[in-house]
XYZ file of C-alpha atoms in Angstrom:
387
model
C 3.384 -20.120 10.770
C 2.970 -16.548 9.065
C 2.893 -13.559 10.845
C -0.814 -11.768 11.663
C -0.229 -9.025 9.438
C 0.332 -11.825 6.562
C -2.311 -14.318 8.106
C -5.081 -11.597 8.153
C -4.399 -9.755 4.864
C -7.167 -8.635 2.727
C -7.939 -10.669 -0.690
C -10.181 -8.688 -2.086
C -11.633 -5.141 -2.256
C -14.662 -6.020 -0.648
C -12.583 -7.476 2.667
C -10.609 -4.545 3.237
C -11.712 -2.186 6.578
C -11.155 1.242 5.737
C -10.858 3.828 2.267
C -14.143 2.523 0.919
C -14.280 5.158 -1.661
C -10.751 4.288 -3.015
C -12.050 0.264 -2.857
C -14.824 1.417 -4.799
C -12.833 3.762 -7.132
C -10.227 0.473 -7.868
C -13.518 -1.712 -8.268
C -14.729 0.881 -10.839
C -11.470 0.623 -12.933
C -11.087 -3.242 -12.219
C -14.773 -3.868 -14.344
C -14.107 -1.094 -17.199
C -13.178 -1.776 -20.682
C -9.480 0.505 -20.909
C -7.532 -0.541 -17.157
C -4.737 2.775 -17.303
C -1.550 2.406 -15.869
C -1.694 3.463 -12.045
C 0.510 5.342 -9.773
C -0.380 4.476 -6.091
C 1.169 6.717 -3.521
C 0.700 7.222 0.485
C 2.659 6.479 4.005
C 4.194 3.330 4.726
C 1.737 0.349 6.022
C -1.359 2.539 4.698
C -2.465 -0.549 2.691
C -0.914 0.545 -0.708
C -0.194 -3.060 -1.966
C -3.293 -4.718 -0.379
C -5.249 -2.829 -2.607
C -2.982 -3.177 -5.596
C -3.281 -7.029 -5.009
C -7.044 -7.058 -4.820
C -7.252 -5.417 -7.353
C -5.415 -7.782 -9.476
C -7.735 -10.413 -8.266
C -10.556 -7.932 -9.251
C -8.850 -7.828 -12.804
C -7.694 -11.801 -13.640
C -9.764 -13.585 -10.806
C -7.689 -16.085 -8.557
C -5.402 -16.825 -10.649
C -3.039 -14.040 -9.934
C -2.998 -15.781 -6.647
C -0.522 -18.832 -7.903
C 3.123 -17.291 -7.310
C 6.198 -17.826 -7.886
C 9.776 -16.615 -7.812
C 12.340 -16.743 -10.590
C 15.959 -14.999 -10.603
C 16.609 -13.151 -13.985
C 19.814 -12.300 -15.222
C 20.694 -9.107 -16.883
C 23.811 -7.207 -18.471
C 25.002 -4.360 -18.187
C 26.423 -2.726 -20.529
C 29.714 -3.082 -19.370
C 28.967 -6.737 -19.578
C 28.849 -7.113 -15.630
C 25.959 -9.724 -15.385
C 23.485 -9.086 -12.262
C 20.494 -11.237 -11.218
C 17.144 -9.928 -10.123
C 14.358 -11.813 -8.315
C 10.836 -11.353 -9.638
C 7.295 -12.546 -8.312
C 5.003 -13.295 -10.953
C 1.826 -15.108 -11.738
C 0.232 -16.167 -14.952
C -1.427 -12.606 -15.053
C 1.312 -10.228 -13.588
C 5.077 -9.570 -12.563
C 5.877 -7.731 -9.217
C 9.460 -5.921 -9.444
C 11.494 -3.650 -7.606
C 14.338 -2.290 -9.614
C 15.409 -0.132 -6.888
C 17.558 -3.163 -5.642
C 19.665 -2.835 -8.514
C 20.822 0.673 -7.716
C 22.476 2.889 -10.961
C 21.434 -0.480 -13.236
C 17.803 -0.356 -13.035
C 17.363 1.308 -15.800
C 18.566 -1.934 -17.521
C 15.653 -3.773 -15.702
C 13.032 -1.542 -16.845
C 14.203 -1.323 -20.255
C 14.957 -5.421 -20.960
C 12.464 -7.098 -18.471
C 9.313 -4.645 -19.746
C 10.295 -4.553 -23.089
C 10.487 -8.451 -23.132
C 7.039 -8.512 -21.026
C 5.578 -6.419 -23.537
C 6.556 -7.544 -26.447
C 4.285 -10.486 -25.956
C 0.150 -10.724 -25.415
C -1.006 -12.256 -22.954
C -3.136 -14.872 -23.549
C -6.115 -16.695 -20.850
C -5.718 -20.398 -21.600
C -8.188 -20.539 -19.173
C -11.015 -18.846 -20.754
C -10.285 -21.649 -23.795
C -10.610 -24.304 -21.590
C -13.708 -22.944 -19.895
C -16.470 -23.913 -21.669
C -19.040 -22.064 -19.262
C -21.450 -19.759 -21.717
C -21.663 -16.933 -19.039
C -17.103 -17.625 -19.005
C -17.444 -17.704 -15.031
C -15.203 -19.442 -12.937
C -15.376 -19.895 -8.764
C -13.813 -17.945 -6.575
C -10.936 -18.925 -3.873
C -14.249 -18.069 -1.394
C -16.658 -19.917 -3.632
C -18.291 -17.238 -5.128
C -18.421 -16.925 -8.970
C -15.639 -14.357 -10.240
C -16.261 -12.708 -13.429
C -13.172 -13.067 -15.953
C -12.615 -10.977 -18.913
C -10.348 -11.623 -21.643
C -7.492 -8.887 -20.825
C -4.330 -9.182 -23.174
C -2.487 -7.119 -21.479
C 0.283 -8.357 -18.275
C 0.316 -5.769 -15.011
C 3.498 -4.880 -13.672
C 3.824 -4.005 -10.318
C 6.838 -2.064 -9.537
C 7.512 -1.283 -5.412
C 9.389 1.771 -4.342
C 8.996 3.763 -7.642
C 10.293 7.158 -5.747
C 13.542 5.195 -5.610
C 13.931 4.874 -9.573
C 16.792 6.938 -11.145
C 16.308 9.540 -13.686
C 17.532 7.437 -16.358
C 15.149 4.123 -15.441
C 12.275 6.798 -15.277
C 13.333 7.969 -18.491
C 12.691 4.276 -19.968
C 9.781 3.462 -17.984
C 7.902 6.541 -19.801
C 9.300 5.145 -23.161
C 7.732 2.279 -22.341
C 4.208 2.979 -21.118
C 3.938 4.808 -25.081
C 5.422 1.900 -26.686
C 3.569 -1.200 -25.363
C 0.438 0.562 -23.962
C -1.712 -2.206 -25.561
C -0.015 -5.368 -24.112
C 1.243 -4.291 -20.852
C -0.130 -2.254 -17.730
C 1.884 -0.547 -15.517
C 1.325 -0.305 -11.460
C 3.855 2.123 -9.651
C 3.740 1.855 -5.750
C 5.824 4.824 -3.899
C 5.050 6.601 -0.589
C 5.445 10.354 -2.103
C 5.360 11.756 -5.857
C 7.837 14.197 -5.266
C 10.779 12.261 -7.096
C 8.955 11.065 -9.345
C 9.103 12.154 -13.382
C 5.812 14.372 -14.902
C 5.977 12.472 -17.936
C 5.230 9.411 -15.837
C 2.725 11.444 -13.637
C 0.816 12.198 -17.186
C 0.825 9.278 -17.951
C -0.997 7.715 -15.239
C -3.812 7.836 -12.739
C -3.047 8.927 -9.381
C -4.758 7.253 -6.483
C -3.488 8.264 -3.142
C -3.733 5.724 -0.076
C -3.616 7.765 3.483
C -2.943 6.317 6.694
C -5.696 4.913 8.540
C -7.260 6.933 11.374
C -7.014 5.894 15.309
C -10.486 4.258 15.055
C -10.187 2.046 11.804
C -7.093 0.873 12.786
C -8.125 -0.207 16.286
C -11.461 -1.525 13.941
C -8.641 -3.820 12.220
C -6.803 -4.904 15.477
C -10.488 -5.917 17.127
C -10.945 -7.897 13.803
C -7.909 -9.940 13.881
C -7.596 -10.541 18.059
C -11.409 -12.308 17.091
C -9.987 -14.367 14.241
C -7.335 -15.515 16.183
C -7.569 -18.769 19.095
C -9.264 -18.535 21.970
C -5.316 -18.316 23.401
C -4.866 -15.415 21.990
C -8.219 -13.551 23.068
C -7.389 -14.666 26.702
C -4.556 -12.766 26.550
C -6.074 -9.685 25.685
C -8.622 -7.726 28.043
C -12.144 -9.362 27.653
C -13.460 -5.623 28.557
C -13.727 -3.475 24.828
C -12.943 -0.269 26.697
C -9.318 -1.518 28.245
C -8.916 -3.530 24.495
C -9.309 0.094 23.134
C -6.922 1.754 25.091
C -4.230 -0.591 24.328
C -5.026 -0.299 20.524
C -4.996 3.761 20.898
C -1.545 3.319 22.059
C -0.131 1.182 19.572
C -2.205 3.729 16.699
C -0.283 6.402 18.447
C 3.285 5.033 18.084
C 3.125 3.727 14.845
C 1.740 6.834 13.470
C -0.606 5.673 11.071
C 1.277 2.345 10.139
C -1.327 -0.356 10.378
C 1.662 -3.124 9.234
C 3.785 -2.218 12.154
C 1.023 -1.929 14.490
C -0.268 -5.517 13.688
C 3.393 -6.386 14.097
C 3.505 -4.630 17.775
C 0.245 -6.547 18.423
C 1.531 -9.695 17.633
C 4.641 -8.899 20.058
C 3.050 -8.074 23.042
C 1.408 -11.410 22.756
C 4.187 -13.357 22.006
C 6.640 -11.610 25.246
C 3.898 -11.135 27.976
C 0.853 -13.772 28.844
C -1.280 -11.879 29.994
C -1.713 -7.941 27.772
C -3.040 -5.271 30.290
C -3.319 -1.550 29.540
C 0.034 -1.363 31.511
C 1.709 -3.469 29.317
C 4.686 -1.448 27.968
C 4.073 -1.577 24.111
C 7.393 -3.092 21.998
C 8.742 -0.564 19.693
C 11.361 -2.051 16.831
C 15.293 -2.207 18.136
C 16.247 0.052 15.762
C 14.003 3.272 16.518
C 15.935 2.912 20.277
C 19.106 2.901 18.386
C 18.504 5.948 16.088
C 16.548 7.755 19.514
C 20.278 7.263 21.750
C 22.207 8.172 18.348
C 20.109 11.325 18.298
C 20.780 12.494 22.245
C 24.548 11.593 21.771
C 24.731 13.707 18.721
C 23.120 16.868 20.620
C 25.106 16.282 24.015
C 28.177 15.023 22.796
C 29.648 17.168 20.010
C 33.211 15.314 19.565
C 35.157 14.215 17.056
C 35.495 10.972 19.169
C 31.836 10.955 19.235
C 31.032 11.221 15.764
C 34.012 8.609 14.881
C 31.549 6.265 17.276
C 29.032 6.874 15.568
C 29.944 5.257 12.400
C 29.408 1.804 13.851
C 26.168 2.634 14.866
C 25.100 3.713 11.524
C 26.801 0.531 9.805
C 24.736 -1.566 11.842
C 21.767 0.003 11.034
C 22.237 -0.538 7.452
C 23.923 -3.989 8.354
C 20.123 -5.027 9.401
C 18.824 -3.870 6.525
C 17.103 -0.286 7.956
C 17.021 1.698 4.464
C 19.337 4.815 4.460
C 16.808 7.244 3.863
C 14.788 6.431 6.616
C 17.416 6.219 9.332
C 17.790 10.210 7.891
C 14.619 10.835 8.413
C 14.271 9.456 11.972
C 17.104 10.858 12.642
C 15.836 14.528 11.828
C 12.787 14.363 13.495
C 14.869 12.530 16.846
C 16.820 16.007 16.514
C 13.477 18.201 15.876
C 11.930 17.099 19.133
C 15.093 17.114 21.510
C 16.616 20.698 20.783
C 13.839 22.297 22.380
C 14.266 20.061 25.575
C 15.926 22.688 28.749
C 18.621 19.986 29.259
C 20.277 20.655 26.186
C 20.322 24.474 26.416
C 19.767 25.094 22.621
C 19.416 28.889 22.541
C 17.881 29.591 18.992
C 15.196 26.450 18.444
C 13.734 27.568 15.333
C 16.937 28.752 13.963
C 18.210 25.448 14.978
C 15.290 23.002 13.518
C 15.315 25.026 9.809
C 19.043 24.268 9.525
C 18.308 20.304 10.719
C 15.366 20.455 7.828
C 17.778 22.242 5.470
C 20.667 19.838 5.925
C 18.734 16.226 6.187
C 16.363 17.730 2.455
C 20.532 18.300 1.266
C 21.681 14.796 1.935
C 18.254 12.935 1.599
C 19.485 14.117 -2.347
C 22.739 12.961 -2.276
C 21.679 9.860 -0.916
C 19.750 9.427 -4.115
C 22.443 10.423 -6.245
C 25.813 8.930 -4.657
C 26.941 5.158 -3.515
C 28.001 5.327 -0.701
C 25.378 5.932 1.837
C 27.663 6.066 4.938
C 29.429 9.113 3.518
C 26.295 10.947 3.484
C 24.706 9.750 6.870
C 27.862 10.758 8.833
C 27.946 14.076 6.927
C 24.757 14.755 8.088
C 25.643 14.185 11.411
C 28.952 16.218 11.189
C 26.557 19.328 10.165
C 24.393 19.284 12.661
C 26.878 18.957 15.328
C 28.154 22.148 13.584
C 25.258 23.586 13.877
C 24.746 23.132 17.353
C 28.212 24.363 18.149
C 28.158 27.693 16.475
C 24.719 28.141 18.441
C 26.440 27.989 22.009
């Protein structure tokens, strides 16, 4: 049993619901002659890999559809051996070398330069002896297949890529241009090398609006059993208002939306507009960490709060984005009477200043409990000079 937001997901460009230009734009490239290497940037659960996966199937035809997974061992070159998971298909590899912290620049350089070094080669187009070289579609419609020689690798969470790995990654987009396509997926630019930005073509995914992504919820409630619409309001209007609400707490992100959806239906029977809407466990935890750090300004408290924060990355909530919770938690509750914060804006520049500060050292250091608690340390600083 997969989850809806699995279940429901897009196959091809024509399927998906919202950002028909960039469809249209990935279509465009898909059918040309010279495929460039693509950077593909925008908010978490905006639909970045969807597209990158349709396109694919755009590219090679179904056949980028048979997966598997294989574990890869490298060395490093203090001959510590490490081993790396990686999806692939006949027609692509999917990577994320972020996983290997300081050592993925040994990923990009060995796994690439091995990927590259060799053209690919469509045994099926040998074996096909159609005349117009068409083969059917998962959906039964004819898919056109060219002869590419060149493998696409996808590589998730590019922003997250150290200097050094970036540093290779541009070495290697020169070297084997002509077997091998590149396919960086990263929710903001800003980290990311201009060589590598030069080097490719930028296509930015935004968050769906209000509208499409109640559009998308309407779509899958329909697919779904007739168990599943009786649990939802038969009236569109009160359907509609539930959807605005879950649009307006995930801010944008369709993934966790589908994911509330699928919630609310599996912890109530019966989904009213007064349903209370299921937020993830660990937003709660960051939102109480936030009004302990602003009322409580102790040294017990802040020794307290190093549990929390090992939990949080215990469960597997990435550093950075407990940070940046975290900041905006503190944004919205300094100007809040209770907490008599006497200089807001003052106040909210030095939270932005500080969290920017050790969002960088995150990125940089090891140890990303060091840098969470000293964020917390300066802010309760902070807030202590201002009384």
């Amino acid at each position: 049993m997969s989850l809806w937001a699995d279940k429901h997901r897009p196959k091809n460009l024509k399927d998906l619901d919202y950002h028909d230009d960039v469809s249209d734009r990935l279509r465009a490239l898909a059918s040309s002659k010279d495929f460039p290497h693509l950077l593909i940037y925008g908010p978490s659960g905006a639909g970045k890999k969807t597209r990158v996966l349709s396109t694919l199937k755009e590219l090679y035809g179904a056949g980028v559809e048979r997966l598997k997974v294989d574990v890869k061992t490298f060395t490093t070159p203090s001959n510590r051996k490490l081993e790396f998971n990686i999806v692939s298909s006949p027609y692509h590899l999917e990577i994320t070398p972020s996983d290997m912290g300081n050592n993925d620049r040994v990923v990009i350089q060995d796994l690439l330069k091995e990927v590259g070094q060799v053209e690919s080669i469509d045994f099926t187009s040998i074996v096909n002896t159609s005349s117009d070289n068409k083969t059917n579609g998962t959906d039964g419609s004819d898919v056109k297949r060219r002869n590419n020689k060149f493998k696409t690798v996808i590589i998730n969470e590019a922003e997250m890529l150290s200097r050094d790995a970036q540093a290779a990654l541009r070495r290697t987009m020169e070297k084997y241009s002509a077997t091998l396509r590149l396919i960086l997926i990263c929710n903001s630019t800003s980290s990311i090398i201009d060589p590598i930005k030069s080097r490719t073509l930028l296509v930015r995914v935004s968050s769906p609006s209000i509208q499409e992504m109640t559009k998308v919820f309407n779509k899958v409630i329909e697919r779904e059993t007739t168990e599943v619409k009786r649990s939802f309001p038969s009236f569109d209007s009160e359907r509609e208002e539930i959807f605005h609400k879950i649009s307006e707490v995930t801010n944008g992100n369709l993934r966790m939306g589908l994911l509330m959806l699928e919630a609310m239906y599996m912890n109530y029977e019966v989904v009213t507009t007064g349903t209370p809407i299921i937020v993830p466990d660990w937003e709660g935890v960051i939102k109480n960490l936030a009004k302990s750090v602003v009322s409580d300004r102790t040294v017990a408290n802040l020794n307290s709060t190093r549990t929390i924060l090992y939990e949080l990355i215990a469960h597997s909530i990435p550093s950075k984005l407990i940070l940046k919770t975290l900041c905006w938690e503190l944004w919205g509750l300094i100007e809040k009477p209770a907490y008599k914060v006497k200089n807001v804006n003052k106040i909210r520049f030095s939270i932005v200043d500080a969290a920017a500060v050790y969002d960088e050292r995150l990125s940089i250091g090891n140890k990303d409990i060091f840098h969470l608690e000293g964020f917390i340390t300066k802010i309760m600083v902070v807030l202590e000079k201002d009384i």
